[in-house]
Short mmCIF file of C-alpha atoms in Angstrom, two decimals:
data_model
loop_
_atom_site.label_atom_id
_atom_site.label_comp_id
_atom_site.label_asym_id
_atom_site.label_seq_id
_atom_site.Cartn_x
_atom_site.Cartn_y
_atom_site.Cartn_z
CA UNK A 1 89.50 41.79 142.74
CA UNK A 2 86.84 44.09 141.14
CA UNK A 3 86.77 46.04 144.39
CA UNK A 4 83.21 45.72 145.37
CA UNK A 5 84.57 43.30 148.58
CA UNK A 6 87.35 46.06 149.57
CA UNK A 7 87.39 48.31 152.19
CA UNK A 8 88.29 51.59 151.90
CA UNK A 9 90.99 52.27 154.77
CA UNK A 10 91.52 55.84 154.27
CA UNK A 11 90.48 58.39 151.86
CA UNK A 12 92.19 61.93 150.64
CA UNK A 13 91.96 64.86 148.24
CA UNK A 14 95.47 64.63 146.57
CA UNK A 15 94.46 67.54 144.01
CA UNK A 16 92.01 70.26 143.22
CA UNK A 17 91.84 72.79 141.00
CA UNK A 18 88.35 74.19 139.25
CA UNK A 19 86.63 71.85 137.80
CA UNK A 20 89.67 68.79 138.95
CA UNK A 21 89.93 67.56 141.82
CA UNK A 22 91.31 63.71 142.61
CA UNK A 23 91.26 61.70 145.53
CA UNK A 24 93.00 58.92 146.20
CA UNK A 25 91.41 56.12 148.18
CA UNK A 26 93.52 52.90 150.21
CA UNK A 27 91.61 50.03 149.82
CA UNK A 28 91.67 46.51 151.45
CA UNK A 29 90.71 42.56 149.98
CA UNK A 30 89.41 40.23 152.16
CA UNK A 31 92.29 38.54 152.31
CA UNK A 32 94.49 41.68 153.92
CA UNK A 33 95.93 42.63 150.11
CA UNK A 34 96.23 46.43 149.59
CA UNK A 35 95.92 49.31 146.98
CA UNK A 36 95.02 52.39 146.12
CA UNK A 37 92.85 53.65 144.04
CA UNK A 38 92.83 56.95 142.28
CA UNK A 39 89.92 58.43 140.41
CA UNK A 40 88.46 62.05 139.91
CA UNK A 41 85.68 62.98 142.15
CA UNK A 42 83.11 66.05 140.64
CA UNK A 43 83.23 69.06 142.98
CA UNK A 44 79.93 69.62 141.03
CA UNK A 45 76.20 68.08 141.46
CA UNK A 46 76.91 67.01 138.06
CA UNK A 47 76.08 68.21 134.48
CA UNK A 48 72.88 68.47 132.12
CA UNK A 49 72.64 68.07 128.48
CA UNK A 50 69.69 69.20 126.14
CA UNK A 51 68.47 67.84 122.64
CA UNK A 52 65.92 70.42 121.82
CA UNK A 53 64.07 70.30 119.18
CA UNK A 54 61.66 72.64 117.16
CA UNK A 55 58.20 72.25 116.17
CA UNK A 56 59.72 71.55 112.69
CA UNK A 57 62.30 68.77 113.29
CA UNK A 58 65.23 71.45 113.69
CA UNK A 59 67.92 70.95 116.38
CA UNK A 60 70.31 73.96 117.89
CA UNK A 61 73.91 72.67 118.14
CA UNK A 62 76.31 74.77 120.02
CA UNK A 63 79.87 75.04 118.05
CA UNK A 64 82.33 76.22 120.89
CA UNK A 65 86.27 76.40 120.95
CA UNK A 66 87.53 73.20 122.94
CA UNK A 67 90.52 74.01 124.26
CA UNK A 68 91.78 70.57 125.62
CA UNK A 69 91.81 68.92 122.06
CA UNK A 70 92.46 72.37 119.97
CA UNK A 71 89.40 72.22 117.93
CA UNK A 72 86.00 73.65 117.95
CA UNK A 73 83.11 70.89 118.50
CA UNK A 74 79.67 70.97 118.20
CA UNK A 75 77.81 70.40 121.10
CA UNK A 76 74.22 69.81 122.86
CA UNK A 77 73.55 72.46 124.74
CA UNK A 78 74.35 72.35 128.79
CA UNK A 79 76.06 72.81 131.52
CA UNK A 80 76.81 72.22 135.51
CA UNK A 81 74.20 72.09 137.68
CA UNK A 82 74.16 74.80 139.79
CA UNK A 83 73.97 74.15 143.84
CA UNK A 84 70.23 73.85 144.82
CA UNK A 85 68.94 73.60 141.31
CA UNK A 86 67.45 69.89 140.33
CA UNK A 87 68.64 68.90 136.88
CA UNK A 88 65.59 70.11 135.01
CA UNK A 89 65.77 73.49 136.41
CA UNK A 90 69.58 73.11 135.24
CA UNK A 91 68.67 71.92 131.93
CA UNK A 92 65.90 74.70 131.38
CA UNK A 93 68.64 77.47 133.09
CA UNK A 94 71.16 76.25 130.45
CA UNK A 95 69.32 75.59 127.37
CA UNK A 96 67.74 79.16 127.93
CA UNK A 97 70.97 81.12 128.46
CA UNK A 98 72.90 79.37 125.45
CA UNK A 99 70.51 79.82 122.90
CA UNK A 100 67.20 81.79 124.18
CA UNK A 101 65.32 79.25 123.91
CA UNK A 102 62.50 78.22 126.26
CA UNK A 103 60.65 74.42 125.57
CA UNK A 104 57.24 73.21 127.17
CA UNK A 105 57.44 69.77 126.62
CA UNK A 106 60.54 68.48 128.26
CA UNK A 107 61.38 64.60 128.51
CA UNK A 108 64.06 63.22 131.11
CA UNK A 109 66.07 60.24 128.67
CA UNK A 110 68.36 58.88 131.57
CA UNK A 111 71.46 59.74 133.65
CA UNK A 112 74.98 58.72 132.17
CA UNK A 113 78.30 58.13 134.12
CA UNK A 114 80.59 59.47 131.03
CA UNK A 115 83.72 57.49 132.68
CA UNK A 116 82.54 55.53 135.79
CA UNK A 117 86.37 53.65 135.86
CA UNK A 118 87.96 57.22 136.88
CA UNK A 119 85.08 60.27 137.32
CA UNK A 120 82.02 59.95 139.75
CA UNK A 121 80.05 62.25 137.36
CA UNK A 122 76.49 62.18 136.96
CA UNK A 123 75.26 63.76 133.28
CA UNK A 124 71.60 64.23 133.08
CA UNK A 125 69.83 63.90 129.61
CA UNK A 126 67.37 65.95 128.42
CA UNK A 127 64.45 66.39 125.26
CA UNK A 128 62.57 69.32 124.57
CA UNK A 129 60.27 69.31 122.29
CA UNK A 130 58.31 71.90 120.24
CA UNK A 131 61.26 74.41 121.52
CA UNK A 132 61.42 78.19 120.37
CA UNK A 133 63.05 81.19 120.42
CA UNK A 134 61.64 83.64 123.17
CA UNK A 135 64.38 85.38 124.59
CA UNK A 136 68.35 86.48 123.91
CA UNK A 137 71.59 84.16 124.89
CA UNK A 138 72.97 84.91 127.88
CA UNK A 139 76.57 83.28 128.07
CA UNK A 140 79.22 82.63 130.62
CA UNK A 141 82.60 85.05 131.30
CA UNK A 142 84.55 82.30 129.02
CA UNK A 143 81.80 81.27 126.93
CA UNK A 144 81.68 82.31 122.43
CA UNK A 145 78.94 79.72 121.53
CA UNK A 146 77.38 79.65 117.73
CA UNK A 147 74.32 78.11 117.96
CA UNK A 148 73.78 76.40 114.52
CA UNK A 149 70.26 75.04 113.27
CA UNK A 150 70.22 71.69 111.84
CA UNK A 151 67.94 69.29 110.52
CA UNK A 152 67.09 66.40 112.59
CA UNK A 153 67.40 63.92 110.22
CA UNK A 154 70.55 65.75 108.66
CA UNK A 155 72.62 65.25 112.21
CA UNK A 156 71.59 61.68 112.33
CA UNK A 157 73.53 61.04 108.72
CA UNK A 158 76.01 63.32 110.11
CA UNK A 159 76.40 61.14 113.85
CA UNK A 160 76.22 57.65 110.60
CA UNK A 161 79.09 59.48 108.85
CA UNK A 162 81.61 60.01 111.84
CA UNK A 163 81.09 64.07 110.89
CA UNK A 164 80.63 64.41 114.63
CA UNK A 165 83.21 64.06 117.53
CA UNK A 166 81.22 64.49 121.00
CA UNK A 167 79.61 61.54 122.42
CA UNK A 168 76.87 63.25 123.93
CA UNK A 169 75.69 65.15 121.18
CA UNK A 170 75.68 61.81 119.45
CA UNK A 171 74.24 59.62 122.04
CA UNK A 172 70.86 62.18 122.44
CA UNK A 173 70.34 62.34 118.69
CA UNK A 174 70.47 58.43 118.06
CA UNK A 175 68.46 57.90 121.44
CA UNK A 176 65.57 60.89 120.29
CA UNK A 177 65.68 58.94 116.21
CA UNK A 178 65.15 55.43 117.82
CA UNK A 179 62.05 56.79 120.02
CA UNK A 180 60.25 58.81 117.70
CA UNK A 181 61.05 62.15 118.17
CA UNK A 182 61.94 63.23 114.67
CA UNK A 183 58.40 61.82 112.97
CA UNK B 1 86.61 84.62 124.17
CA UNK B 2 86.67 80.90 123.07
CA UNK B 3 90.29 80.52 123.75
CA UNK B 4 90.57 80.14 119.79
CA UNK B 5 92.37 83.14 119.20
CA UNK B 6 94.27 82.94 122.65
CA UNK B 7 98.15 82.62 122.95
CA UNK B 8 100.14 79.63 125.34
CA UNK B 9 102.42 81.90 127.43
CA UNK B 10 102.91 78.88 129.82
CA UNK B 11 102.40 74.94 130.24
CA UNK B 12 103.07 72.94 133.51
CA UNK B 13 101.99 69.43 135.04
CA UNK B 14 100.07 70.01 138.19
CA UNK B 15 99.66 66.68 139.26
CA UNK B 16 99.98 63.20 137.59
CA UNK B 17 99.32 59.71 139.08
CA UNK B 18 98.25 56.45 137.56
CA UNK B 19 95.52 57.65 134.61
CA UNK B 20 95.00 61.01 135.97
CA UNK B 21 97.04 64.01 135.00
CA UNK B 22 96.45 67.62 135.32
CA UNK B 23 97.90 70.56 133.03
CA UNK B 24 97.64 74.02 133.71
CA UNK B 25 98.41 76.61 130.41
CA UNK B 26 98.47 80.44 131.00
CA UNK B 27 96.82 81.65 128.66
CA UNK B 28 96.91 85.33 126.36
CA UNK B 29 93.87 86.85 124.85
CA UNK B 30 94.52 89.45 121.66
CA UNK B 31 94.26 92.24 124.13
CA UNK B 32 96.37 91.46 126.75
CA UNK B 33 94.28 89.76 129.14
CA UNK B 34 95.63 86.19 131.02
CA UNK B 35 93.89 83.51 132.57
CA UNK B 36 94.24 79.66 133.32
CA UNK B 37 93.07 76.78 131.94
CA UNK B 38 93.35 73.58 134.31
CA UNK B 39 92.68 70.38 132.20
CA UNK B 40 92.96 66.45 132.11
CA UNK B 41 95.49 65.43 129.31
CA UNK B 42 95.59 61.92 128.34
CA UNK B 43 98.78 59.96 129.76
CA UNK B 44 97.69 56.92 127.74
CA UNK B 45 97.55 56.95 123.43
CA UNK B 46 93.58 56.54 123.81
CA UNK B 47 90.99 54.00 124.56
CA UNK B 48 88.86 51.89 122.44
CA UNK B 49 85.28 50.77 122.63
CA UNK B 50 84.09 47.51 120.79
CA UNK B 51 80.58 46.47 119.83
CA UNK B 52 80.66 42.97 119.05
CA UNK B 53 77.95 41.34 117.36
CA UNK B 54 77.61 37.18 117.16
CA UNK B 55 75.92 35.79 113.94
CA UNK B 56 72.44 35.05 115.71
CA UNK B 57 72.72 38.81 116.67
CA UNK B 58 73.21 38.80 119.93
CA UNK B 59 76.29 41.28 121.74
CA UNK B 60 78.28 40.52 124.98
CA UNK B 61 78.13 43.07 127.66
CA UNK B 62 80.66 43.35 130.16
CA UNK B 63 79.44 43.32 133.62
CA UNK B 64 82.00 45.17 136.07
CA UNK B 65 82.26 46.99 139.29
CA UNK B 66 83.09 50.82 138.95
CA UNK B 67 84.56 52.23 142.11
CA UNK B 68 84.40 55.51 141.58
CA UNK B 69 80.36 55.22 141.46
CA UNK B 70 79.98 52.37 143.81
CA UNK B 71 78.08 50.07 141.87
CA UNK B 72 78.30 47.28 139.07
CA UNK B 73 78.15 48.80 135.33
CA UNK B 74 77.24 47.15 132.16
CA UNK B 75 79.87 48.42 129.54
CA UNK B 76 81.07 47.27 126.36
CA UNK B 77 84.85 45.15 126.10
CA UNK B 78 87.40 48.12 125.70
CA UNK B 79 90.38 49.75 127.42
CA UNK B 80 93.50 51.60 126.99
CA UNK B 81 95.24 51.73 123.82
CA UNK B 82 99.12 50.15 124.32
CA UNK B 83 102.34 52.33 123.02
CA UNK B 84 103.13 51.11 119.29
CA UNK B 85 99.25 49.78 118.79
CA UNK B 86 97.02 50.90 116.01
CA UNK B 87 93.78 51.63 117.45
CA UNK B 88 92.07 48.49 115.68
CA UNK B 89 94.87 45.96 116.96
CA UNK B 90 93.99 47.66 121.00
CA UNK B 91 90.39 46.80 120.19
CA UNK B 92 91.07 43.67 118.67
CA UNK B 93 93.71 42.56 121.86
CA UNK B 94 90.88 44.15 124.22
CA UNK B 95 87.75 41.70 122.66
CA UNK B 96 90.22 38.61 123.11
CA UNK B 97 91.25 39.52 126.40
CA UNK B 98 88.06 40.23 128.13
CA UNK B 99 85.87 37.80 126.12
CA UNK B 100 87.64 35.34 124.35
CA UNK B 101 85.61 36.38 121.53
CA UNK B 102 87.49 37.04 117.54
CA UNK B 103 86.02 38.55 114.45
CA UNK B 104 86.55 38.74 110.71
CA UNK B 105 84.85 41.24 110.24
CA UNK B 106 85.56 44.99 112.00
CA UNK B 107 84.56 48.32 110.91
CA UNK B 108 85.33 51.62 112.81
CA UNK B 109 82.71 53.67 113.91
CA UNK B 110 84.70 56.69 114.83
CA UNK B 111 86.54 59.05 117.44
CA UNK B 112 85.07 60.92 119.87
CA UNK B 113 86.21 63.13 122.94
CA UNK B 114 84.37 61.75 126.34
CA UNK B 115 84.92 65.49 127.59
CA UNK B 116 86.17 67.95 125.22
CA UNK B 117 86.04 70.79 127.97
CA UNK B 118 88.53 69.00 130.36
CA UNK B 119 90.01 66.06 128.27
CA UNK B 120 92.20 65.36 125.73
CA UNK B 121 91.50 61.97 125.69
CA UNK B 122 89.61 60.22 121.90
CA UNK B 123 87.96 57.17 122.16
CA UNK B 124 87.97 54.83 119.09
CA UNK B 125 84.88 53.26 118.59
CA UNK B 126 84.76 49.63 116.63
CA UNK B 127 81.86 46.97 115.54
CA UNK B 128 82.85 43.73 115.59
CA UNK B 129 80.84 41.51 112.91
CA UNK B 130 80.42 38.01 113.26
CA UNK B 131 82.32 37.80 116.28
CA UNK B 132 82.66 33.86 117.97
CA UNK B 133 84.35 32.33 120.90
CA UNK B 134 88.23 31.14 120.19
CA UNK B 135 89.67 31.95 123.13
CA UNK B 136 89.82 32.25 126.91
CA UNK B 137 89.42 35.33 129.13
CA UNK B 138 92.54 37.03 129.91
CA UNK B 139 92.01 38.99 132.87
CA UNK B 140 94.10 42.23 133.59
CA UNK B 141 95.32 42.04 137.29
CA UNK B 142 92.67 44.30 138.53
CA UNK B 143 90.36 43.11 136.00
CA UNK B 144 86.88 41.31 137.30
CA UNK B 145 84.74 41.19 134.28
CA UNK B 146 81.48 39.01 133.81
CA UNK B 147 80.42 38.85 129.85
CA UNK B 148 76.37 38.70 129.78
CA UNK B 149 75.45 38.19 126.60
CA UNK B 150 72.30 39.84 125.50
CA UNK B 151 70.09 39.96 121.89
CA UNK B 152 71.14 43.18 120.26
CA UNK B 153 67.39 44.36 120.63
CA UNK B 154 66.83 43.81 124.13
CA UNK B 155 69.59 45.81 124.90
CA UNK B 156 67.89 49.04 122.61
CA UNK B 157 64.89 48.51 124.64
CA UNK B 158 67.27 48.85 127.70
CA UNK B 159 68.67 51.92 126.18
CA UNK B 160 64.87 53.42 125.17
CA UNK B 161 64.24 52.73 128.78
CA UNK B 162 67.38 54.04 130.62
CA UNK B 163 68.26 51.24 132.36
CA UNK B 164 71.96 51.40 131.56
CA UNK B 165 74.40 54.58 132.37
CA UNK B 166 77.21 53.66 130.46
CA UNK B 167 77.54 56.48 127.55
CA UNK B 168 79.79 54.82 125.58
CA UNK B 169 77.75 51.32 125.52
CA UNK B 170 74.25 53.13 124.77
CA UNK B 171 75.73 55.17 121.95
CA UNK B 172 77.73 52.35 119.84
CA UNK B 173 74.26 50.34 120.47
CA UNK B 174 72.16 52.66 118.64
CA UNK B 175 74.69 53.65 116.19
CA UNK B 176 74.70 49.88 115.23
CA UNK B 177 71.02 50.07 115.49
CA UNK B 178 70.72 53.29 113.37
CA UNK B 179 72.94 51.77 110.84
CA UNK B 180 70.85 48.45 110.25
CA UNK B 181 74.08 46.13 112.00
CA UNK B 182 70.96 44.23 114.36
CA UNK B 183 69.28 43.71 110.72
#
């Protein structure tokens, strides 16, 4: 059990559509026992997301429509990675075409498998400090993003509170409060 | 734009097996335009996500290998919500099961989407105060769990320093941590 002593007998794409695509993997114990495993593989290099924050403690949070759960959400900004871009030029790209804003100082936190039981997805995480407005948003075909401007200290009582519902969003703010980044 | 103000002209299932199911809505904008969405809808009620904290302050991580990423991960006791289960009795059945471990003393953290842009799915997130060994280990069949216990703080200093990739485990950490739980 726990599948790090099985071998994979075959392997197939049993779906794919956008940004979905599953495979389904047969797998075999040591002892000759088989299953299959199915589990979503990213037909991306993976996503970025950016905590930026402004020379005076200020964070941009995108509020965008989520379709899937019917609700708007605020988010971090980001994105997918685009093919032959490394995940700072991706972060940069993203943060700059969602809100126009540019950063010099940019800090790498960690990469983050956001379900590593059923998605091999890679999320990058990104600070920027001392960021600031120095051009005009540029969004996506499908893309209506309000950036809002929030206190940093403000969206840490709101992450305390439960006021927030993406993990992401949540995870950068409490990681960039614990280190320092909002003194 | 933003899907908000879009109209559902159709809804189908484009491919379901074990956890992973696909739906694909045609979709209406105000002015007569159509497009698809392709998402991931939950088959299951929901998962939950349990921070458990011993008196001498010190939280069990479980150790397990994720397939989809090829490696070992260090995550927190959790799973799949059952049909007829409140959220707290999943993440009380979950602690037992994969730890042995009870608690007087829960409080819920919140509900968050893992991925709000493909997902329907909310995870319930729960700390576990006090929390002691009364039980055994009851493994799921697929289950192969190892519980490393850890002092709350060594595992923020793991956070600070990336050295885990499990979003859900790094947030509920320094949410506790944020919140004075360690204290």
């Amino acid at each position: 059990m726990g599948f790090h002593r099985w071998k994979r007998v075959s392997s197939k794409i049993t779906y794919h559509e956008r940004f979905i695509r599953a495979r389904k993997d047969e797998l075999e114990s040591p002892t000759g026992e088989r299953t299959d495993y199915v589990y979503l593989e990213d037909p991306t290099p993976g996503t970025v997301i950016v905590l930026a924050i402004s020379a005076d403690k200020q964070i941009p949070l995108a509020k965008q429509y989520r379709y899937p759960i019917g609700d708007f959400q605020y988010n971090l900004p980001g994105g997918v990675i685009d093919p032959g871009e490394t995940p700072l030029q991706a972060a940069q790209r993203e943060l700059r075409e969602e809100t126009g804003l540019t950063a010099a100082d940019w800090s790498e936190v960690g990469n983050y498998h956001p379900m590593a039981s059923h998605f091999t997805r890679t999320a990058h995480f990104f600070i920027a400090k001392n960021a600031r407005q120095t051009t005009h948003k540029q969004w996506d075909c499908y893309e209506e993003i309000e950036v809002v401007w929030m206190p940093a200290e403000q969206a840490v009582e709101k992450i305390l509170s439960g006021a927030f519902n993406d993990l992401e969003l949540a995870f950068a703010i409490l990681f960039a409060k614990t280190k320092g980044f909002f003194e």
